Amino acid sequence: MRTAVVVGAGMAGLATAGALSRSGWQVTLLERGERVAAPPTALVLWSNGRRALEALDPDGGWSAIAAALPDGGVRRPDGQWLVEPRARLSSGAGPAPAVVHLEDLYDALVAGLGDRVEIRTGFDVTSVRVGPGRRPSVGDGRTQLEADLVVAADGIDSPVRRALAPESVAVGSGFAAWQAVIPAYRAPRLTDEQKAGGETLGAGYRFVSIPLGDRAAGRGGIYWVATAAGAPRPEPPATQLALLRRWFAGWHPPVRELLEATDPGDLVPQEVRELRPLPRAYGFRSGPGGVVLLGDAAHAMPHHLGQGACLAFEDAATLRPLVADVAPGEQLIAAIEAYSRLRRPRTTSVVRQTRRMSAVVQARGRLALRARDAALNHMRPRILGGHAHGPTDWTPPEC
């Protein structure tokens, strides 16, 4: 029986564990927390993310939980258009971009795990053991778990990555971010134009709102994201929400109305961090198998193109066919090396584009803002960056 340990039960870990189990692997899924729980926010799935999810689990019913992503355009804080909206976002030949509540996404991913997955919560990895003559293993100081394949999907602070790629360090990106979902019963009344959501760019500030549709987590609502240049705030959520209301007070409707409808308990503050440099490789051989890095453990980046989760699903969709039918030994080792070879150039390219977008969002001063506004007609950022031939232009490999 081929065995795998997946470290981290977030979106990337759940998707990978389910895909491996459906390919005949016996999987142990480790979660540091006491339970597997979704953050109370939402996620935009661009075409590449949807293609990856559908490749991982064609019967996952993703369309049932996703709402179409409208194009609300891009404005200045005074409401003037920088990029006028289109009827809908182009998706080329692939699935259209969509937004999904994370509670719905987690429910679908957990439902797809199957009976070959054992979940262990409260398992905080503190040791990683690899070597030429040993199967890779991870431990928490009490228990050491050994497997043919270890998948590190444990986020930007991954202890597995720190052990295998210590050159890659998590650093601040110079931004703080806040997310929230306003449930439908508490959402403000909006005009049809305002209901489409959209993006507003100020001098070092950004605000994006997206309608979740009627099905999201059983209650619909509106998802919003705000970013501001500077360090994360140490204050409690109520104080941070008051600061956001003050910073965005003069912005066009419905920015102020959405912030007023938000409760402190809705707010999810985030520090925007990234890995610099990226790990030298995403696969490391050990004995008859090895370790792979996946998701933020491999390529955490600023969220200005919003490709973090989509790239994580791409990682899982690339790994699954590579290891689906291989046996531990030279076949599995070759698959791990192929995974690293396929994924690192792709993620390096997206990280480079994300950093360019960071420069756009950080624009301050009259000349810098004028240059940014002129560039928007070519860049069309949106929350994830739906470029026709950019980050979203990816299809699962035929391995």
Short mmCIF file of C-alpha atoms in Angstrom, two decimals:
data_model
loop_
_atom_site.label_atom_id
_atom_site.label_comp_id
_atom_site.label_asym_id
_atom_site.label_seq_id
_atom_site.Cartn_x
_atom_site.Cartn_y
_atom_site.Cartn_z
CA MET A 1 0.00 0.00 0.00
CA ARG A 2 1.45 3.36 -1.03
CA THR A 3 1.34 5.86 1.81
CA ALA A 4 1.35 9.66 1.94
CA VAL A 5 1.36 12.22 4.72
CA VAL A 6 -0.15 15.61 3.85
CA VAL A 7 0.85 18.33 6.30
CA GLY A 8 -1.80 21.06 6.56
CA ALA A 9 -5.58 20.74 6.21
CA GLY A 10 -6.26 24.03 4.50
CA MET A 11 -7.59 24.27 0.95
CA ALA A 12 -4.39 22.96 -0.64
CA GLY A 13 -4.00 20.08 1.80
CA LEU A 14 -7.63 18.99 1.56
CA ALA A 15 -7.55 19.07 -2.25
CA THR A 16 -4.30 17.10 -2.39
CA ALA A 17 -5.35 14.50 0.20
CA GLY A 18 -8.60 13.85 -1.64
CA ALA A 19 -6.88 13.57 -5.03
CA LEU A 20 -4.25 11.15 -3.71
CA SER A 21 -6.86 8.98 -2.00
CA ARG A 22 -8.86 8.70 -5.22
CA SER A 23 -5.65 7.52 -6.91
CA GLY A 24 -5.23 4.64 -4.48
CA TRP A 25 -2.94 6.21 -1.88
CA GLN A 26 -3.47 5.73 1.85
CA VAL A 27 -3.27 9.27 3.22
CA THR A 28 -2.75 10.73 6.68
CA LEU A 29 -3.81 14.39 6.77
CA LEU A 30 -2.27 16.42 9.58
CA GLU A 31 -3.79 19.62 10.98
CA ARG A 32 -2.12 21.75 13.64
CA GLY A 33 -5.43 23.11 14.91
CA GLU A 34 -7.97 21.20 16.90
CA ARG A 35 -10.37 21.01 13.96
CA VAL A 36 -10.52 21.53 10.23
CA ALA A 37 -12.32 24.84 9.75
CA ALA A 38 -12.74 27.35 6.95
CA PRO A 39 -11.93 31.03 7.48
CA PRO A 40 -15.17 33.08 7.33
CA THR A 41 -14.27 34.70 4.01
CA ALA A 42 -14.54 33.97 0.30
CA LEU A 43 -12.30 33.19 -2.66
CA VAL A 44 -12.23 34.17 -6.31
CA LEU A 45 -11.54 31.22 -8.59
CA TRP A 46 -10.12 32.30 -11.91
CA SER A 47 -10.23 29.96 -14.87
CA ASN A 48 -6.97 28.23 -13.95
CA GLY A 49 -8.18 27.51 -10.41
CA ARG A 50 -11.48 26.11 -11.67
CA ARG A 51 -9.71 23.94 -14.24
CA ALA A 52 -7.44 22.59 -11.51
CA LEU A 53 -10.32 21.78 -9.15
CA GLU A 54 -12.25 20.05 -11.93
CA ALA A 55 -9.17 18.00 -12.83
CA LEU A 56 -8.71 16.99 -9.18
CA ASP A 57 -12.34 15.96 -8.69
CA PRO A 58 -14.55 16.02 -11.81
CA ASP A 59 -17.56 15.05 -9.67
CA GLY A 60 -16.97 17.73 -7.03
CA GLY A 61 -20.01 19.77 -7.99
CA TRP A 62 -18.02 23.01 -8.08
CA SER A 63 -20.60 24.86 -10.19
CA ALA A 64 -23.22 24.34 -7.49
CA ILE A 65 -21.28 26.37 -4.92
CA ALA A 66 -19.77 29.04 -7.18
CA ALA A 67 -21.36 32.30 -8.29
CA ALA A 68 -20.40 34.07 -11.51
CA LEU A 69 -17.87 36.86 -11.05
CA PRO A 70 -19.18 40.13 -12.48
CA ASP A 71 -16.87 42.83 -13.77
CA GLY A 72 -17.53 45.98 -11.78
CA GLY A 73 -14.67 47.89 -13.37
CA VAL A 74 -11.96 49.96 -11.67
CA ARG A 75 -12.49 53.44 -10.19
CA ARG A 76 -10.69 56.21 -8.41
CA PRO A 77 -11.83 56.98 -4.84
CA ASP A 78 -13.98 59.83 -6.19
CA GLY A 79 -15.87 57.33 -8.37
CA GLN A 80 -14.33 58.32 -11.69
CA TRP A 81 -13.76 55.34 -13.99
CA LEU A 82 -10.23 54.13 -14.59
CA VAL A 83 -11.43 51.02 -16.42
CA GLU A 84 -15.13 50.78 -17.27
CA PRO A 85 -16.85 47.44 -16.63
CA ARG A 86 -17.65 44.91 -19.28
CA ALA A 87 -20.73 42.70 -19.34
CA ARG A 88 -18.72 39.76 -18.05
CA LEU A 89 -15.14 38.70 -17.58
CA SER A 90 -13.65 36.76 -20.46
CA SER A 91 -12.62 33.21 -19.70
CA GLY A 92 -11.44 32.12 -23.13
CA ALA A 93 -12.31 28.49 -23.76
CA GLY A 94 -12.24 27.58 -20.08
CA PRO A 95 -14.67 27.92 -17.20
CA ALA A 96 -15.72 31.44 -16.32
CA PRO A 97 -14.23 33.11 -13.22
CA ALA A 98 -16.35 32.63 -10.11
CA VAL A 99 -16.48 33.48 -6.42
CA VAL A 100 -17.11 30.92 -3.69
CA HIS A 101 -17.62 31.15 0.07
CA LEU A 102 -14.83 29.26 1.83
CA GLU A 103 -17.29 27.38 4.04
CA ASP A 104 -18.85 25.89 0.90
CA LEU A 105 -15.46 25.13 -0.62
CA TYR A 106 -14.19 23.39 2.53
CA ASP A 107 -17.40 21.36 2.78
CA ALA A 108 -16.93 20.16 -0.80
CA LEU A 109 -13.25 19.33 -0.28
CA VAL A 110 -13.92 17.42 2.94
CA ALA A 111 -16.74 15.50 1.27
CA GLY A 112 -14.28 14.40 -1.42
CA LEU A 113 -11.67 12.95 0.95
CA GLY A 114 -13.00 9.38 0.94
CA ASP A 115 -12.28 6.53 3.34
CA ARG A 116 -8.57 6.29 2.50
CA VAL A 117 -7.85 9.54 4.37
CA GLU A 118 -7.20 9.63 8.12
CA ILE A 119 -7.35 13.13 9.65
CA ARG A 120 -5.24 13.87 12.70
CA THR A 121 -5.85 17.23 14.36
CA GLY A 122 -3.69 18.87 17.01
CA PHE A 123 -0.55 17.63 15.23
CA ASP A 124 2.05 20.43 15.20
CA VAL A 125 5.01 19.33 13.07
CA THR A 126 8.32 20.12 14.78
CA SER A 127 10.71 17.70 13.06
CA VAL A 128 11.37 16.55 9.51
CA ARG A 129 13.57 13.57 8.74
CA VAL A 130 14.91 12.82 5.28
CA GLY A 131 17.92 10.94 3.97
CA PRO A 132 19.19 8.66 1.20
CA GLY A 133 18.30 5.44 3.01
CA ARG A 134 15.11 6.39 4.83
CA ARG A 135 11.50 7.10 4.04
CA PRO A 136 10.60 10.73 4.73
CA SER A 137 8.86 11.40 8.04
CA VAL A 138 7.49 14.22 10.17
CA GLY A 139 6.95 14.37 13.91
CA ASP A 140 5.42 16.50 16.64
CA GLY A 141 7.78 15.54 19.47
CA ARG A 142 5.59 12.61 20.50
CA THR A 143 4.88 10.75 17.28
CA GLN A 144 6.94 10.32 14.13
CA LEU A 145 4.94 9.52 10.98
CA GLU A 146 6.72 7.87 8.06
CA ALA A 147 5.45 7.57 4.49
CA ASP A 148 6.52 7.12 0.88
CA LEU A 149 5.47 10.67 0.07
CA VAL A 150 5.21 13.73 2.31
CA VAL A 151 3.31 16.74 0.96
CA ALA A 152 3.98 20.04 2.71
CA ALA A 153 0.81 22.11 2.31
CA ASP A 154 1.29 23.88 5.63
CA GLY A 155 1.44 27.50 4.56
CA ILE A 156 3.97 30.29 4.49
CA ASP A 157 5.42 29.37 7.89
CA SER A 158 5.87 25.73 6.87
CA PRO A 159 8.28 23.91 9.21
CA VAL A 160 8.79 21.35 6.45
CA ARG A 161 10.03 24.02 4.03
CA ARG A 162 12.24 25.57 6.72
CA ALA A 163 13.95 22.20 7.18
CA LEU A 164 14.47 21.50 3.47
CA ALA A 165 14.78 24.97 1.91
CA PRO A 166 16.05 27.28 4.67
CA GLU A 167 17.15 29.84 2.08
CA SER A 168 13.50 30.76 1.49
CA VAL A 169 12.26 33.18 4.16
CA ALA A 170 8.84 34.72 4.80
CA VAL A 171 9.06 38.52 4.70
CA GLY A 172 6.52 41.32 4.84
CA SER A 173 5.30 42.80 1.56
CA GLY A 174 4.70 46.27 2.96
CA PHE A 175 0.92 45.86 3.08
CA ALA A 176 -1.79 44.94 5.51
CA ALA A 177 -5.08 43.46 4.34
CA TRP A 178 -8.58 42.93 5.68
CA GLN A 179 -11.34 40.65 4.40
CA ALA A 180 -14.97 40.24 5.41
CA VAL A 181 -18.22 38.69 4.26
CA ILE A 182 -21.37 40.68 5.01
CA PRO A 183 -24.30 38.23 5.15
CA ALA A 184 -27.24 39.04 2.91
CA TYR A 185 -29.60 39.90 5.76
CA ARG A 186 -27.22 42.65 6.90
CA ALA A 187 -26.07 43.92 3.51
CA PRO A 188 -26.91 47.52 2.60
CA ARG A 189 -29.31 48.33 -0.20
CA LEU A 190 -27.33 48.95 -3.37
CA THR A 191 -28.08 50.10 -6.89
CA ASP A 192 -27.75 47.58 -9.70
CA GLU A 193 -24.42 49.12 -10.65
CA GLN A 194 -23.14 48.89 -7.08
CA LYS A 195 -24.32 45.27 -6.76
CA ALA A 196 -21.84 44.29 -9.48
CA GLY A 197 -19.00 45.13 -7.10
CA GLY A 198 -15.71 46.39 -8.45
CA GLU A 199 -12.31 47.69 -7.52
CA THR A 200 -11.17 51.10 -6.35
CA LEU A 201 -7.54 52.22 -6.27
CA GLY A 202 -6.29 55.10 -4.18
CA ALA A 203 -2.81 56.24 -3.16
CA GLY A 204 -1.57 53.13 -1.36
CA TYR A 205 -5.12 51.92 -0.65
CA ARG A 206 -7.34 49.43 -2.47
CA PHE A 207 -10.91 48.26 -1.95
CA VAL A 208 -12.64 45.42 -3.82
CA SER A 209 -16.21 44.19 -3.37
CA ILE A 210 -17.83 41.14 -4.95
CA PRO A 211 -21.39 39.79 -4.64
CA LEU A 212 -21.51 36.16 -3.50
CA GLY A 213 -24.76 35.18 -5.15
CA ASP A 214 -27.75 33.59 -3.46
CA ARG A 215 -26.25 30.22 -2.53
CA ALA A 216 -23.06 31.16 -0.71
CA ALA A 217 -22.92 29.39 2.67
CA GLY A 218 -26.70 29.28 2.55
CA ARG A 219 -27.04 33.03 2.94
CA GLY A 220 -25.43 34.93 0.06
CA GLY A 221 -23.92 38.28 0.93
CA ILE A 222 -21.08 40.53 -0.18
CA TYR A 223 -17.36 39.80 0.04
CA TRP A 224 -14.91 42.67 0.33
CA VAL A 225 -11.13 43.05 0.57
CA ALA A 226 -9.23 46.17 1.61
CA THR A 227 -5.47 46.72 1.53
CA ALA A 228 -3.34 49.55 2.85
CA ALA A 229 0.36 50.21 2.67
CA GLY A 230 2.11 49.69 5.98
CA ALA A 231 2.55 47.11 8.72
CA PRO A 232 -0.32 44.99 10.10
CA ARG A 233 -2.29 46.66 12.87
CA PRO A 234 -2.02 45.32 16.44
CA GLU A 235 -5.38 46.67 17.63
CA PRO A 236 -8.48 44.51 18.25
CA PRO A 237 -10.89 44.03 15.29
CA ALA A 238 -13.32 46.75 16.45
CA THR A 239 -10.53 49.33 16.47
CA GLN A 240 -9.20 48.18 13.11
CA LEU A 241 -12.68 48.42 11.61
CA ALA A 242 -12.98 51.95 12.93
CA LEU A 243 -9.65 52.80 11.27
CA LEU A 244 -10.84 51.37 7.96
CA ARG A 245 -14.01 53.44 8.13
CA ARG A 246 -11.92 56.54 8.71
CA TRP A 247 -9.37 55.77 5.95
CA PHE A 248 -12.07 55.06 3.35
CA ALA A 249 -14.61 57.65 4.57
CA GLY A 250 -14.42 59.87 1.48
CA TRP A 251 -14.56 57.09 -1.09
CA HIS A 252 -17.42 56.68 -3.52
CA PRO A 253 -20.48 54.53 -2.68
CA PRO A 254 -20.79 51.75 -1.70
CA VAL A 255 -17.38 51.58 0.03
CA ARG A 256 -18.48 53.48 3.13
CA GLU A 257 -21.84 51.66 3.21
CA LEU A 258 -20.16 48.24 3.11
CA LEU A 259 -17.78 49.13 5.91
CA GLU A 260 -20.67 50.45 8.01
CA ALA A 261 -22.55 47.17 7.49
CA THR A 262 -19.55 45.13 8.63
CA ASP A 263 -19.38 43.88 12.22
CA PRO A 264 -16.04 43.48 14.02
CA GLY A 265 -16.68 39.74 14.13
CA ASP A 266 -16.79 39.67 10.32
CA LEU A 267 -13.32 41.16 9.98
CA VAL A 268 -10.35 38.93 9.10
CA PRO A 269 -7.11 40.97 9.29
CA GLN A 270 -4.10 39.61 7.41
CA GLU A 271 -0.45 40.43 7.13
CA VAL A 272 0.57 40.32 3.46
CA ARG A 273 3.79 38.30 3.30
CA GLU A 274 5.78 36.50 0.64
CA LEU A 275 8.70 34.10 0.25
CA ARG A 276 12.03 35.58 -0.81
CA PRO A 277 13.65 33.90 -2.56
CA LEU A 278 11.45 31.06 -3.70
CA PRO A 279 12.76 27.62 -2.72
CA ARG A 280 15.42 26.29 -5.06
CA ALA A 281 13.25 23.22 -5.69
CA TYR A 282 9.75 21.99 -4.85
CA GLY A 283 10.71 18.30 -4.61
CA PHE A 284 13.27 16.54 -2.39
CA ARG A 285 14.06 12.85 -2.67
CA SER A 286 14.37 10.65 0.39
CA GLY A 287 14.67 6.86 0.33
CA PRO A 288 12.05 5.37 -2.03
CA GLY A 289 10.15 8.65 -2.29
CA GLY A 290 10.47 12.12 -0.87
CA VAL A 291 8.86 15.43 0.00
CA VAL A 292 7.09 18.01 -2.17
CA LEU A 293 6.21 21.62 -1.33
CA LEU A 294 2.78 22.83 -2.35
CA GLY A 295 0.77 26.05 -2.12
CA ASP A 296 2.00 28.83 0.15
CA ALA A 297 4.68 26.52 1.55
CA ALA A 298 6.25 26.66 -1.92
CA HIS A 299 5.40 30.08 -3.36
CA ALA A 300 3.57 32.43 -0.98
CA MET A 301 3.17 35.82 -2.64
CA PRO A 302 1.30 39.10 -2.19
CA HIS A 303 -2.37 38.62 -2.98
CA HIS A 304 -2.68 41.51 -5.45
CA LEU A 305 -3.38 39.07 -8.30
CA GLY A 306 -5.15 36.70 -5.92
CA GLN A 307 -3.49 33.66 -7.47
CA GLY A 308 -2.35 31.98 -4.25
CA ALA A 309 -5.18 29.45 -3.91
CA CYS A 310 -5.46 28.95 -7.66
CA LEU A 311 -1.75 28.10 -7.88
CA ALA A 312 -2.11 25.71 -4.94
CA PHE A 313 -4.87 23.86 -6.78
CA GLU A 314 -2.63 23.84 -9.87
CA ASP A 315 0.12 22.25 -7.76
CA ALA A 316 -2.22 19.50 -6.60
CA ALA A 317 -3.57 18.96 -10.12
CA THR A 318 -0.02 18.61 -11.43
CA LEU A 319 1.10 16.24 -8.66
CA ARG A 320 -1.90 13.89 -8.87
CA PRO A 321 -1.32 12.43 -12.37
CA LEU A 322 2.44 12.26 -11.80
CA VAL A 323 2.11 9.98 -8.77
CA ALA A 324 -1.25 8.31 -9.55
CA ASP A 325 0.13 5.01 -10.83
CA VAL A 326 3.76 4.99 -9.73
CA ALA A 327 5.36 2.68 -7.20
CA PRO A 328 7.75 3.80 -4.43
CA GLY A 329 11.29 3.72 -5.68
CA GLU A 330 12.74 5.17 -8.86
CA GLN A 331 9.29 5.82 -10.35
CA LEU A 332 8.14 7.92 -7.41
CA ILE A 333 11.47 9.74 -7.20
CA ALA A 334 11.22 10.61 -10.91
CA ALA A 335 7.66 11.86 -10.37
CA ILE A 336 8.77 14.13 -7.51
CA GLU A 337 11.55 15.57 -9.66
CA ALA A 338 9.10 16.10 -12.54
CA TYR A 339 6.69 17.94 -10.23
CA SER A 340 9.42 20.40 -9.21
CA ARG A 341 10.52 20.84 -12.81
CA LEU A 342 6.97 21.60 -13.97
CA ARG A 343 5.85 23.86 -11.15
CA ARG A 344 8.78 26.09 -10.35
CA PRO A 345 8.95 28.00 -13.67
CA ARG A 346 5.17 28.50 -13.64
CA THR A 347 5.03 29.86 -10.11
CA THR A 348 8.14 31.99 -10.61
CA SER A 349 6.42 33.70 -13.55
CA VAL A 350 3.22 34.42 -11.58
CA VAL A 351 5.21 35.71 -8.59
CA ARG A 352 7.03 38.10 -10.93
CA GLN A 353 3.70 39.42 -12.28
CA THR A 354 2.34 39.75 -8.74
CA ARG A 355 5.29 41.87 -7.69
CA ARG A 356 4.70 44.15 -10.67
CA MET A 357 1.11 44.54 -9.53
CA SER A 358 2.38 45.38 -6.03
CA ALA A 359 4.22 48.33 -7.53
CA VAL A 360 0.94 49.49 -9.11
CA VAL A 361 -0.95 49.27 -5.84
CA GLN A 362 1.84 51.04 -3.95
CA ALA A 363 1.78 54.04 -6.31
CA ARG A 364 1.81 57.36 -4.45
CA GLY A 365 2.39 60.90 -5.52
CA ARG A 366 0.90 62.74 -8.49
CA LEU A 367 3.30 61.47 -11.17
CA ALA A 368 3.24 57.87 -9.95
CA LEU A 369 -0.56 57.85 -9.82
CA ARG A 370 -0.83 59.29 -13.33
CA ALA A 371 1.53 56.60 -14.63
CA ARG A 372 -0.47 53.91 -12.82
CA ASP A 373 -3.78 55.13 -14.22
CA ALA A 374 -2.38 55.18 -17.74
CA ALA A 375 -1.12 51.61 -17.34
CA LEU A 376 -4.45 50.23 -16.15
CA ASN A 377 -5.94 50.07 -19.63
CA HIS A 378 -3.29 47.46 -20.42
CA MET A 379 -3.08 45.67 -17.06
CA ARG A 380 -6.75 45.52 -15.99
CA PRO A 381 -5.88 44.23 -12.50
CA ARG A 382 -9.05 43.10 -10.72
CA ILE A 383 -8.61 41.18 -7.50
CA LEU A 384 -6.87 38.24 -9.19
CA GLY A 385 -5.71 39.64 -12.48
CA GLY A 386 -7.82 38.06 -15.20
CA HIS A 387 -5.40 38.53 -18.06
CA ALA A 388 -6.31 36.73 -21.25
CA HIS A 389 -2.78 35.37 -21.58
CA GLY A 390 -1.44 35.79 -18.07
CA PRO A 391 -1.79 33.97 -14.76
CA THR A 392 -5.13 32.38 -15.65
CA ASP A 393 -3.88 30.89 -18.93
CA TRP A 394 -3.10 27.39 -17.59
CA THR A 395 -4.46 23.93 -18.21
CA PRO A 396 -3.74 20.71 -16.30
CA PRO A 397 -0.78 18.78 -17.74
CA GLU A 398 -1.34 15.51 -19.54
CA CYS A 399 1.08 13.29 -17.65
#
